[in-house]
Tab-separated table of C-alpha atoms in Angstrom:
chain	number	residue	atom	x	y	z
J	67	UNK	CA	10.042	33.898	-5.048
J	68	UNK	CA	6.964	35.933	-3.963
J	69	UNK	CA	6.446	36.475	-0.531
J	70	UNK	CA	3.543	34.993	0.912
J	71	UNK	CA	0.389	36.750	1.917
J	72	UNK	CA	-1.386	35.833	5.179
J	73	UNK	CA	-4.096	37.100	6.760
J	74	UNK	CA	-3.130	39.172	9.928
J	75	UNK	CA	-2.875	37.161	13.249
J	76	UNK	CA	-5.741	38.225	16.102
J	77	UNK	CA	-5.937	37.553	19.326
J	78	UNK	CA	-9.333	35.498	18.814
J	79	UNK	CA	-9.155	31.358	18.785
J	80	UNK	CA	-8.262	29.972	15.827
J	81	UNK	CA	-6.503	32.908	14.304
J	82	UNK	CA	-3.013	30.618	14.226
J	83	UNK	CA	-4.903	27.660	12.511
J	84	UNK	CA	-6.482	29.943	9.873
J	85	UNK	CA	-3.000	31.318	8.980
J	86	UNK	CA	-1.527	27.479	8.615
J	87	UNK	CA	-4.473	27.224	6.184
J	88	UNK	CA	-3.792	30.433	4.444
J	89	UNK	CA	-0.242	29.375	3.782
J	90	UNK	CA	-1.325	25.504	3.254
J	91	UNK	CA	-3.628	26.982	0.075
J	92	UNK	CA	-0.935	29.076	-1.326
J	93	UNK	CA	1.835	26.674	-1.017
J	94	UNK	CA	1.353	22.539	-1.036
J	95	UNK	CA	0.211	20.840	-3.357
J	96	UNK	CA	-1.714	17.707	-1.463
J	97	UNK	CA	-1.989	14.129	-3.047
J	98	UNK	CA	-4.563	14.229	-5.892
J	99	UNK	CA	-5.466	17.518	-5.440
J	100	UNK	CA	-5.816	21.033	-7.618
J	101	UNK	CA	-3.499	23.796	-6.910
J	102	UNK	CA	-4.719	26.188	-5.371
J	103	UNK	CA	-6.751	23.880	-3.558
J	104	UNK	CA	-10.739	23.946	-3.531
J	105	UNK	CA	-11.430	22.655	-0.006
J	106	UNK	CA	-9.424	23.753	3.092
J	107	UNK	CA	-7.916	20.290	4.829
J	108	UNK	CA	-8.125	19.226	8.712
J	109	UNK	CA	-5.428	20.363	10.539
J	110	UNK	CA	-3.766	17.919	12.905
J	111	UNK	CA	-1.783	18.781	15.914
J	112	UNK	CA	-0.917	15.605	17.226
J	113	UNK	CA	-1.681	12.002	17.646
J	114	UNK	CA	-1.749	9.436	19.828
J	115	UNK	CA	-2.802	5.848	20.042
J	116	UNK	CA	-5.666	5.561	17.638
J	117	UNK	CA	-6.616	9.291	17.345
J	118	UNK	CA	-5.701	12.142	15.553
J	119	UNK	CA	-6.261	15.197	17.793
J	120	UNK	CA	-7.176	18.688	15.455
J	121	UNK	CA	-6.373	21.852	16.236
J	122	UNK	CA	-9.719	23.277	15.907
J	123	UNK	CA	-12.841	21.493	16.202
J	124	UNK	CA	-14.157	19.937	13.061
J	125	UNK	CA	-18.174	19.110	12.901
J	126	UNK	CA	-18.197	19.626	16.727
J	127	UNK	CA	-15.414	17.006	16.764
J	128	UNK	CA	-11.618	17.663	18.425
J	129	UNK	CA	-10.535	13.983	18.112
J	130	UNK	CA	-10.712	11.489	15.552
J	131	UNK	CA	-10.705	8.155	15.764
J	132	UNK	CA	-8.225	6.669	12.790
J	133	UNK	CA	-9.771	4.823	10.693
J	134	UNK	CA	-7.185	4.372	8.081
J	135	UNK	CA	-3.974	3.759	9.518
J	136	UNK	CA	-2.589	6.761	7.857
J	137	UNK	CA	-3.298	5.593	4.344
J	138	UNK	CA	-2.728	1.610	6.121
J	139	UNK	CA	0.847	2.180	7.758
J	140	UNK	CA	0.435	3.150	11.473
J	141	UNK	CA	-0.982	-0.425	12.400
J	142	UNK	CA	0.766	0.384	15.772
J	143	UNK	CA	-0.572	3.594	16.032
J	144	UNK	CA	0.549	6.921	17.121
J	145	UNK	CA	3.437	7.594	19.697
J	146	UNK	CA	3.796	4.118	20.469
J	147	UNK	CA	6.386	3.799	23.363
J	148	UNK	CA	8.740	1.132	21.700
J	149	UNK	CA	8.882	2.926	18.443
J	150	UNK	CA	9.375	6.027	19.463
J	151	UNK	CA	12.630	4.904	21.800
J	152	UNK	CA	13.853	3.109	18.723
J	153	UNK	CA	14.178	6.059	16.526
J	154	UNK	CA	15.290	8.528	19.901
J	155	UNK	CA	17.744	5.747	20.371
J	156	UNK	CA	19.504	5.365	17.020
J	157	UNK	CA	18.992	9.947	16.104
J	158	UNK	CA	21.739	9.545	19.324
J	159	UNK	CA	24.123	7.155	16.984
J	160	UNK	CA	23.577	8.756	13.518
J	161	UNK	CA	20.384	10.095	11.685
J	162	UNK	CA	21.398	9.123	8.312
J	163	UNK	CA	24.805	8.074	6.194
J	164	UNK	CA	25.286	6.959	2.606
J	165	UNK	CA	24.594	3.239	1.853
J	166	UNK	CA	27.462	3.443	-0.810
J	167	UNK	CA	30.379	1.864	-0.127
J	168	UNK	CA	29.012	1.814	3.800
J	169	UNK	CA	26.632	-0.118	5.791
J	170	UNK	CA	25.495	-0.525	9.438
J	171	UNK	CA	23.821	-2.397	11.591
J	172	UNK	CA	19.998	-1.391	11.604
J	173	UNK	CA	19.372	-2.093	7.938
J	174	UNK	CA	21.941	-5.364	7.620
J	175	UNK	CA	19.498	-6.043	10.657
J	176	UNK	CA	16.155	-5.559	8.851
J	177	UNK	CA	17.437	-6.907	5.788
J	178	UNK	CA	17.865	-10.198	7.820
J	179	UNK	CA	14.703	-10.109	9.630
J	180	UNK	CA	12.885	-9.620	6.286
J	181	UNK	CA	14.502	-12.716	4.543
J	182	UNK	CA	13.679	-14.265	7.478
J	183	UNK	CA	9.982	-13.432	7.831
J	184	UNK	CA	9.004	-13.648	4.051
J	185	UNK	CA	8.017	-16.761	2.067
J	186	UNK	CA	10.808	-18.815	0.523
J	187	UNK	CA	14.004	-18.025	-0.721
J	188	UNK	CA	13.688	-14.434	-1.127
J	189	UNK	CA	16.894	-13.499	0.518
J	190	UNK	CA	18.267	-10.663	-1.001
J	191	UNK	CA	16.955	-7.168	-0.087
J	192	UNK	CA	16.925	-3.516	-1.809
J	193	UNK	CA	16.026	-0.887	0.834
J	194	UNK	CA	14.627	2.264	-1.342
J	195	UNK	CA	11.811	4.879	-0.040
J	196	UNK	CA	8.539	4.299	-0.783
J	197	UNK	CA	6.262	1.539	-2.235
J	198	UNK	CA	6.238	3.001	-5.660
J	199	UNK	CA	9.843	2.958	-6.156
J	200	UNK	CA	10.117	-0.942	-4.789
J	201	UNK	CA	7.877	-1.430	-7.498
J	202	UNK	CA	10.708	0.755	-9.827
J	203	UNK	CA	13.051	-1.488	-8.685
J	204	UNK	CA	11.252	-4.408	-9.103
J	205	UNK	CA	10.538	-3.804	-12.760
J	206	UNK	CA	14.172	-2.933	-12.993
J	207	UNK	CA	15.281	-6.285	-11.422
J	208	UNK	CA	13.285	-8.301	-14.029
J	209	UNK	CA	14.075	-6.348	-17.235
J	210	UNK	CA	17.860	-6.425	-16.171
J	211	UNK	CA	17.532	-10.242	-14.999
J	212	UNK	CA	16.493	-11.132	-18.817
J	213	UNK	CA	18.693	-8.624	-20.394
J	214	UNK	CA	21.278	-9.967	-18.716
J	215	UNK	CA	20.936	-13.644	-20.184
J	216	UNK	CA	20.507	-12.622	-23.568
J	217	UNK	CA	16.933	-12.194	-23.876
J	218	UNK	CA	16.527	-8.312	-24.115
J	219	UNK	CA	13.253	-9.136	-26.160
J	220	UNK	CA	11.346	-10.304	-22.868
J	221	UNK	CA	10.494	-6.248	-21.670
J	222	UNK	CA	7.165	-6.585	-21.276
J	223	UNK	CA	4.298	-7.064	-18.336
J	224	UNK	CA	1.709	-8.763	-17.531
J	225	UNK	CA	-0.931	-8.079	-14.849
J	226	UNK	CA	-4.885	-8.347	-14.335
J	227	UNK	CA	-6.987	-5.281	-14.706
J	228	UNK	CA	-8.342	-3.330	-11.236
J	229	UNK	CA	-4.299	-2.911	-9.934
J	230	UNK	CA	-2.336	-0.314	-8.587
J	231	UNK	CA	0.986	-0.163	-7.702
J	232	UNK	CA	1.832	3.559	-7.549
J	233	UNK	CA	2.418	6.617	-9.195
J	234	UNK	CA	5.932	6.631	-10.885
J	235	UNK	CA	6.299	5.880	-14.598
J	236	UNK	CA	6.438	1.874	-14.738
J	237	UNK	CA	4.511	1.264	-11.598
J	238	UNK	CA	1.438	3.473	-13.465
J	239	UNK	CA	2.141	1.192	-16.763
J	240	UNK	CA	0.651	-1.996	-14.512
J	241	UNK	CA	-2.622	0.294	-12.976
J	242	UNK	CA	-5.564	0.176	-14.662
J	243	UNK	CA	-5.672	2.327	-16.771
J	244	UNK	CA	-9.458	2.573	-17.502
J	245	UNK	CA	-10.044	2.852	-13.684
J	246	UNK	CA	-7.650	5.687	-12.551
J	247	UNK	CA	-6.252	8.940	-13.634
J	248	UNK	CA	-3.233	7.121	-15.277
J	249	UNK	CA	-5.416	7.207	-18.368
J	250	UNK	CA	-3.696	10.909	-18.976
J	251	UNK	CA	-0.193	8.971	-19.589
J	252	UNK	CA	-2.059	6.643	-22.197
J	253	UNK	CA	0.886	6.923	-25.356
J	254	UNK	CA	3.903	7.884	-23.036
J	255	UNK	CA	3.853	5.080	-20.701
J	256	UNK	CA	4.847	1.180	-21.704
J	257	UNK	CA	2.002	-0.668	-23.479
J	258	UNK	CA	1.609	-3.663	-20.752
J	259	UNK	CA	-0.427	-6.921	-21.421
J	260	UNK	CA	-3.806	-6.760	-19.392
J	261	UNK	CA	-5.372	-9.618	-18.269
J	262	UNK	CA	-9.337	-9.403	-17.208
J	263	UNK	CA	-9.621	-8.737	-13.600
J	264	UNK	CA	-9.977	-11.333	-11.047
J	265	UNK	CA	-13.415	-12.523	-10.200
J	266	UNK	CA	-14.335	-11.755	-6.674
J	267	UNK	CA	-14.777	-13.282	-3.787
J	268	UNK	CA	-11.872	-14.409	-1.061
J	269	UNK	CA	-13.828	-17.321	-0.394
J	270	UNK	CA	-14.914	-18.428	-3.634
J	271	UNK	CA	-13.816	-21.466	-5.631
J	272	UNK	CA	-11.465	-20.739	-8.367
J	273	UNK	CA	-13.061	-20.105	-11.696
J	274	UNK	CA	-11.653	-22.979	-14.231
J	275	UNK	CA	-12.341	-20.253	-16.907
J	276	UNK	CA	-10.715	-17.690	-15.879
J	277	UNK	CA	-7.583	-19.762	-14.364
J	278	UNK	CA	-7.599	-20.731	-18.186
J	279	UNK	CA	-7.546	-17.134	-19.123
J	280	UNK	CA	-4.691	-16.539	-17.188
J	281	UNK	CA	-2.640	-19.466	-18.318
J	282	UNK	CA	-3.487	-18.535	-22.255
J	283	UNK	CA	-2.715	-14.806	-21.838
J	284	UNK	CA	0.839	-15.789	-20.661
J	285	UNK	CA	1.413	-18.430	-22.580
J	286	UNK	CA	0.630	-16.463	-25.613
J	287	UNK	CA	2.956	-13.392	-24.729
J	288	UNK	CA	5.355	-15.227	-22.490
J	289	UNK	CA	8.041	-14.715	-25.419
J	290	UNK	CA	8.214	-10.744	-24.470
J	291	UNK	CA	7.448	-11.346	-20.817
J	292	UNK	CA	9.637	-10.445	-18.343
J	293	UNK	CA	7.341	-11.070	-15.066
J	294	UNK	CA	4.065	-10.613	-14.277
J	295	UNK	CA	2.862	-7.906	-11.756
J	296	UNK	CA	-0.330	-8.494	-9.183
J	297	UNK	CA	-1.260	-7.385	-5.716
J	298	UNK	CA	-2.096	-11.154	-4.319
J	299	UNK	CA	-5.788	-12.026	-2.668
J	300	UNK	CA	-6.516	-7.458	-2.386
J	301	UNK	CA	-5.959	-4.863	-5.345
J	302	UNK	CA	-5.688	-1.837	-2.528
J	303	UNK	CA	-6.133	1.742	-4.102
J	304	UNK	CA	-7.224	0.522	-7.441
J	305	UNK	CA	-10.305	-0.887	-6.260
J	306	UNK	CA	-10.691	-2.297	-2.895
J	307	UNK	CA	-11.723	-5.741	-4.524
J	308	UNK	CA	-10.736	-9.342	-2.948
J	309	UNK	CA	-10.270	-12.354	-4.686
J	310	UNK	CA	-9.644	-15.861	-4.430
J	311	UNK	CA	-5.851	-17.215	-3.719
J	312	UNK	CA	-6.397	-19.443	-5.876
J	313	UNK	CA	-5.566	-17.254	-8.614
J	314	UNK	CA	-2.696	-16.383	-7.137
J	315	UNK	CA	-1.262	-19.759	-7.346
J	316	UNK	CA	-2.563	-20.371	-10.930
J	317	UNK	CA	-0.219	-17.330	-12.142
J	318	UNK	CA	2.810	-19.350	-10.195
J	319	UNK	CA	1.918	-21.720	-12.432
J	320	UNK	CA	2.018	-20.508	-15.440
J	321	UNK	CA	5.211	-18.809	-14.868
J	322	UNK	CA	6.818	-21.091	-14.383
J	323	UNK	CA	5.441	-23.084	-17.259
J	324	UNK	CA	6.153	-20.300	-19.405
J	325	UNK	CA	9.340	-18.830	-17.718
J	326	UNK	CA	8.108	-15.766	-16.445
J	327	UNK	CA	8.935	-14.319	-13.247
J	328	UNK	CA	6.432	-13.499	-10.891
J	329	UNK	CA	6.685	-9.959	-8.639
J	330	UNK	CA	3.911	-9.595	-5.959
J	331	UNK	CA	3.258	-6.002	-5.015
J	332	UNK	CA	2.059	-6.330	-0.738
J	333	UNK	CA	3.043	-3.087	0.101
J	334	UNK	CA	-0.467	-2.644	1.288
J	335	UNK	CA	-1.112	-6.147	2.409
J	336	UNK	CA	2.293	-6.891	4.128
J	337	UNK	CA	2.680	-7.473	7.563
J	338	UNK	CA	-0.710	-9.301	8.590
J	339	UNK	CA	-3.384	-6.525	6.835
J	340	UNK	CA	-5.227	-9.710	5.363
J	341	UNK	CA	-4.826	-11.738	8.505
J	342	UNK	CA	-1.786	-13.625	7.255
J	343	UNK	CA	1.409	-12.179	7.516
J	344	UNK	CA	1.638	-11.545	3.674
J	345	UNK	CA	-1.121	-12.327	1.447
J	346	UNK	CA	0.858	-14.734	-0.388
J	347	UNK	CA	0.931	-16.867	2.511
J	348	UNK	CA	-2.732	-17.435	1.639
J	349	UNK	CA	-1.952	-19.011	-1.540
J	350	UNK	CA	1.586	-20.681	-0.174
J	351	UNK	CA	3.034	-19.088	-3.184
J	352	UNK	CA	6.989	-17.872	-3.167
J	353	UNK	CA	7.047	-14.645	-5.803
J	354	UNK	CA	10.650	-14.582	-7.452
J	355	UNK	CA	10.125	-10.557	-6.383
J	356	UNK	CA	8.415	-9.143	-3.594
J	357	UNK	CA	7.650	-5.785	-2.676
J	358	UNK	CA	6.939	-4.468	0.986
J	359	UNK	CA	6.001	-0.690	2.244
J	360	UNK	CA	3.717	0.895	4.527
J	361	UNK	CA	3.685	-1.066	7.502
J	362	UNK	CA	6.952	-1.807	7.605
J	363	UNK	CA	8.082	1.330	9.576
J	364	UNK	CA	4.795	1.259	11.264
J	365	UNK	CA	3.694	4.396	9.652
J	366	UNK	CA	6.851	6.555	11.373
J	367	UNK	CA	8.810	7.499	8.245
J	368	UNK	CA	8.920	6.724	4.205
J	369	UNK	CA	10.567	3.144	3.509
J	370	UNK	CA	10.129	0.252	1.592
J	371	UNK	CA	11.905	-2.549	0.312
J	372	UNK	CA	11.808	-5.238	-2.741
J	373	UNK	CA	12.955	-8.657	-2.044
J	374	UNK	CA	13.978	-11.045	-4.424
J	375	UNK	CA	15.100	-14.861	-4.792
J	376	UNK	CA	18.608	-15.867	-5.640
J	377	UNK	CA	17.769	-16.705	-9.374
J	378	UNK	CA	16.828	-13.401	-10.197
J	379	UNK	CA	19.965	-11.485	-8.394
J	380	UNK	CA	22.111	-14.318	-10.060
J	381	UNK	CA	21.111	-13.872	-13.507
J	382	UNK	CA	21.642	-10.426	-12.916
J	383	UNK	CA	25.445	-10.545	-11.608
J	384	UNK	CA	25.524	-12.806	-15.005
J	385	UNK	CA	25.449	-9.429	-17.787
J	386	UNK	CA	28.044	-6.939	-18.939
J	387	UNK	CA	26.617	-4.779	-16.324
J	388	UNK	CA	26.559	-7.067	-12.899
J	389	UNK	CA	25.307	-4.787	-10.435
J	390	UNK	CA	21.407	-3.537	-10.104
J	391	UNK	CA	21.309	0.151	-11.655
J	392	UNK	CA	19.949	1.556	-8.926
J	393	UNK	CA	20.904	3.584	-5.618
J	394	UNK	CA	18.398	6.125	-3.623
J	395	UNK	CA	20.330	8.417	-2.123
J	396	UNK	CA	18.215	7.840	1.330
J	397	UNK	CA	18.523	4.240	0.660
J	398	UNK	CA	18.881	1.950	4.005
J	399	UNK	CA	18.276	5.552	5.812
J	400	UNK	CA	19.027	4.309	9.999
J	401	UNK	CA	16.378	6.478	11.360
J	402	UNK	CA	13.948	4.372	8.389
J	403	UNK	CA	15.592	0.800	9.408
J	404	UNK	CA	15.683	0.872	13.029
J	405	UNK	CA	11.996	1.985	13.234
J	406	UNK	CA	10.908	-0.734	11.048
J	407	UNK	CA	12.902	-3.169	12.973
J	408	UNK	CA	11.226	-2.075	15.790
J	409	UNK	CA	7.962	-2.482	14.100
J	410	UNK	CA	8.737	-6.107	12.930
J	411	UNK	CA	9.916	-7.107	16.584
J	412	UNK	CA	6.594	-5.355	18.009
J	413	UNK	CA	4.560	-7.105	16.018
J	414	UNK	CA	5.595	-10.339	15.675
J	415	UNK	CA	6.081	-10.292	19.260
J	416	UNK	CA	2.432	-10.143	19.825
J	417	UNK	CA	-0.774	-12.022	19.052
J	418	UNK	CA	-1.234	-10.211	15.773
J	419	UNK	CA	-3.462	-12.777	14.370
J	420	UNK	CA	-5.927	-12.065	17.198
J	421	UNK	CA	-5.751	-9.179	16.789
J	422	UNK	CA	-6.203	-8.422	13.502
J	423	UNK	CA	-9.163	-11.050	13.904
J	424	UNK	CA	-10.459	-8.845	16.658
J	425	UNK	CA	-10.553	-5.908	14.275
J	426	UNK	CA	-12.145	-8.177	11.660
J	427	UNK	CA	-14.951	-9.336	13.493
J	428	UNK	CA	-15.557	-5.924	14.753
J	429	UNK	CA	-15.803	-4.247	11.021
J	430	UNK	CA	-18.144	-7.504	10.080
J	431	UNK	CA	-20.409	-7.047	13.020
J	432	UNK	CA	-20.706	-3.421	13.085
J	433	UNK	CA	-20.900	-3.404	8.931
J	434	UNK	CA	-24.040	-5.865	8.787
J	435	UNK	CA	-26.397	-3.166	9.015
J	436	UNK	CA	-24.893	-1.904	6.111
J	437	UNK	CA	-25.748	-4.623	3.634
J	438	UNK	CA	-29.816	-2.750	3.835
J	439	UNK	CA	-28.312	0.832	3.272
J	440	UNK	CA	-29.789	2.547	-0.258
J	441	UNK	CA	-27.373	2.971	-2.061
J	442	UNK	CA	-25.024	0.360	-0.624
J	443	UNK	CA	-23.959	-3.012	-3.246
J	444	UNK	CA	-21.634	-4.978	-1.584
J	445	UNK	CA	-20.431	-5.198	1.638
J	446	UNK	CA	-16.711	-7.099	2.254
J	447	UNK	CA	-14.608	-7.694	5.409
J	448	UNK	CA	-11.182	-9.531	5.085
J	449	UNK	CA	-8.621	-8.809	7.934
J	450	UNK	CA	-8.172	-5.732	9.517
J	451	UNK	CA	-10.322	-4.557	5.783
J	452	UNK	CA	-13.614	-3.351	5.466
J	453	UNK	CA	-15.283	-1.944	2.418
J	454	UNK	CA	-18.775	-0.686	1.527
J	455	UNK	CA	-19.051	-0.463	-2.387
J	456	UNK	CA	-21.390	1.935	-3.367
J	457	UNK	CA	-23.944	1.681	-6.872
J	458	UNK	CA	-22.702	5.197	-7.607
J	459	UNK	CA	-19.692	7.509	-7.276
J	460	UNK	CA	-19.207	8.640	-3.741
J	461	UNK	CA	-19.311	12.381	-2.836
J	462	UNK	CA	-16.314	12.556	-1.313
J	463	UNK	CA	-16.887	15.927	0.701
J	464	UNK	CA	-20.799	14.891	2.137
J	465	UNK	CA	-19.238	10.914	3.315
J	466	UNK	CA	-15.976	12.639	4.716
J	467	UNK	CA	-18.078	15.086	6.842
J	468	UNK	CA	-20.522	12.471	7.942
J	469	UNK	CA	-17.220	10.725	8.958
J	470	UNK	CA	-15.827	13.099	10.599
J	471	UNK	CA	-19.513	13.734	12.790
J	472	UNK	CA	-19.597	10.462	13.924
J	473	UNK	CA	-15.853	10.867	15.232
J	474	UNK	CA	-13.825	9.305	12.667
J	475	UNK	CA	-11.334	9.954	10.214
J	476	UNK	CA	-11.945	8.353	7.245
J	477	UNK	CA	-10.917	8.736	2.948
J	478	UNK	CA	-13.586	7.313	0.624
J	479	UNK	CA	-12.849	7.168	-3.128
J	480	UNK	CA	-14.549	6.051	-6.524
J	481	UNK	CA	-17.434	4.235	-4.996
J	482	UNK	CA	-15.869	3.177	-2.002
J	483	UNK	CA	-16.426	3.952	1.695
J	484	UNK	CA	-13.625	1.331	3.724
J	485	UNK	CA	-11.242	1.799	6.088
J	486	UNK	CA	-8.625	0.030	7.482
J	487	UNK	CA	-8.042	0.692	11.065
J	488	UNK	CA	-4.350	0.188	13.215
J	489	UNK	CA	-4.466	-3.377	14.935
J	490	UNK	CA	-4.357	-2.189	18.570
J	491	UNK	CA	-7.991	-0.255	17.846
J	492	UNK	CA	-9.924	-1.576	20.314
J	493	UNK	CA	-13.601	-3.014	20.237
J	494	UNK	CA	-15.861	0.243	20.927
J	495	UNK	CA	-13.716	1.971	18.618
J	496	UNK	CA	-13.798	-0.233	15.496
J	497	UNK	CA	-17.310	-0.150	16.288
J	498	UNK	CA	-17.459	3.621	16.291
J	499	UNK	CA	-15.849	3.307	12.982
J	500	UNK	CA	-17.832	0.719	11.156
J	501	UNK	CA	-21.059	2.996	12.589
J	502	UNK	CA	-19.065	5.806	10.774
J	503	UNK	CA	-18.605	4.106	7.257
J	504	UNK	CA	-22.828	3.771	7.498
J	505	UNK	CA	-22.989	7.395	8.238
J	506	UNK	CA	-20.786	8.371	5.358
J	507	UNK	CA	-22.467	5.818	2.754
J	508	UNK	CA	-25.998	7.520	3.809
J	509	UNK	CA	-24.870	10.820	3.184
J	510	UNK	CA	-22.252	10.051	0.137
């Protein structure tokens, strides 16, 4: 291994930060980045209730105001007192054991709560570490499920173009692929049935033609279906886009017309992002599978979990091979599980409608302006959501550091300047962020 080359420490300010750099470029790789990297990141120190604290100034900035939730999972915050006692309580019992062939009380705990809390039946719950693997798992549920019963030809999926559901191998089959850099992958990865994307609009009426769309597409491949696969009323990273829940319910339709089971990926709407607690509350639809993620530690460490309804883990017990083919080796990690059943509590505890409405009204009123911006071609608010879609590609660098001026840490992409800020951000600071996302979509 070489050794790695720093610059000599001085004595001036800043000499420590520039050395963390210095090693940062030669040695991680960051999400969606080169290596070596082209742009030198902020470094953060700390943080604590809704800012992000640097270790040098940045733009004649020291704090930040977060505006993204750390990529939507800290809806708490930083260092929040109940959370933090939850994980110093259970590192004094154990920081992690194997889940096989043992169990314990903070994830049988969790598990419960989130059977509880989640629409419908869906009462059995896999504990794995990150959204994209819940979606793994999920696939893996509903291939086995059909294989299981005979019907190994049913292998495919189904989903609506403008998705994303993560970055391992059959989560990037169900992204876009004209939309994302899973195009690279185009010949390795499973060909999966695309449907057009939804139209847009929360509010908006159902389209008859396009509920007919989605009833023909699965009709017509529902022979090699084994589920379909949608992120329900927001498609997150893929596009930022919001659509009616009516479609949501048309797809329960059809598959169960069709026999088709239906997996909705909330890993980035779960736990009251939209302003319900899932987004499939919106629709009063029960998915046969269900994935959660983010939020559910409250942004403290890397879990998620995929829930699914009796018929689907009982046609699996039902093969030659009755147990799910699957076991991370952090799975149901007690550090992971108390934390999020911490989080739950804490939230649920609360008026999180309010204040997720709070937040909402906030990004709406502060975002108006923002409608008369050059440049600027739709302007959307749903939850604790805001989004400023641009008529052009956003420079990433020139919105970030207009961002980051107006005190606010923020991650624009494609043609999209949006954030969504932690629910206890309170009124002058969403304001200071929605003044922010202007800033950036002047200078991006």
């Amino acid at each position: 291994m070489p050794e790695s080359t720093v610059p000599a420490a001085s004595a001036g300010p800043g000499a420590a930060t520039e050395e963390l750099l210095a090693l940062d470029r030669q040695h991680v790789w960051h999400p969606y980045g080169p290596m070596p990297g082209t742009a030198d990141p902020l470094v953060v120190e700390s943080a604590a209730g809704v800012r992000l604290r640097l270790a040098e100034p940045a733009h004649g900035q020291r704090e930040l105001i977060d505006g993204m939730s750390s990529w939507w999972s800290a809806v708490h915050g930083y260092r929040h007192p109940v959370l933090d006692e939850a994980v110093r309580d259970q590192l004094g019992r154990m920081s992690h054991v194997m889940f096989g062939g043992l169990t314990h009380e903070p994830a049988v705990r969790l598990a419960a709560r989130l059977a509880e809390v989640t629409p419908g039946d869906l009462e059995h719950v896999f504990l794995s570490d990150s959204g994209s693997v819940a979606v793994e798992v999920a696939v893996k549920m509903c291939l086995q499920h059909w294989r299981s019963l005979g019907r190994p030809e049913k292998r495919r999926l189904l989903t609506w173009r403008g998705g994303y559901h993560g970055d391992t191998w059959q989560p990037m089959s169900v992204c876009d692929p004209k939309g994302g850099m899973h195009h690279l992958w185009s010949g390795a990865l499973p060909v999966q049935v695309f449907a057009e994307a939804p139209p847009a609009g929360f509010a908006a009426e159902p389209d008859p033609a396009y509920v007919a769309h989605l009833h023909e597409q699965i009709g017509r491949h529902a022979h090699e279906l084994a589920a379909v696969v949608v992120e329900p009323v927001v498609q997150g990273a893929g596009g930022m886009r919001f659509h009616s829940p009516g479609y949501v319910r048309a797809l329960r339709e059809a598959c169960d017309a069709h026999d088709v089971l239906l997996v909705l990926d909330e890993i980035a709407t779960g736990f009251g992002r939209t302003g319900e607690l899932f987004a499939a509350d919106h629709a009063g639809v029960v998915p046969d599978v269900m994935c959660v993620g983010k939020a559910l530690t409250g942004g403290y460490l890397s879990m998620a979990a995929t829930l699914c309804t009796p018929r689907v883990a009982e046609g699996i017990a039902r093969g030659s091979v009755p147990v799910l083919a699957h076991g991370p080796t952090f799975m149901g990690n007690p550090l992971a599980s108390a934390v999020a059943g911490a989080s739950l509590d804490l939230l649920l505890s609360q008026d999180w409608r309010t204040r997720v409405q709070q937040v909402s009204d906030g990004l709406r009123t502060g975002l108006a302006e923002a409608a008369e911006l050059p440049g600027v071609r739709e302007v959307s608010v749903l939850g604790a959501i805001g989004v400023l879609r641009l008529d052009h590609e956003v420079d990433v660098a020139a919105a970030s550091r207009a961002a980051v001026r107006a005190g606010v840490w923020l991650r624009p992409f494609r043609d999209m300047v949006y954030a969504m800020p932690p629910y206890i951000t309170g009124d002058e600071d969403v304001a200071r962020i929605a003044a922010a996302m202007c800033a950036a979509a002047r200078e991006g």
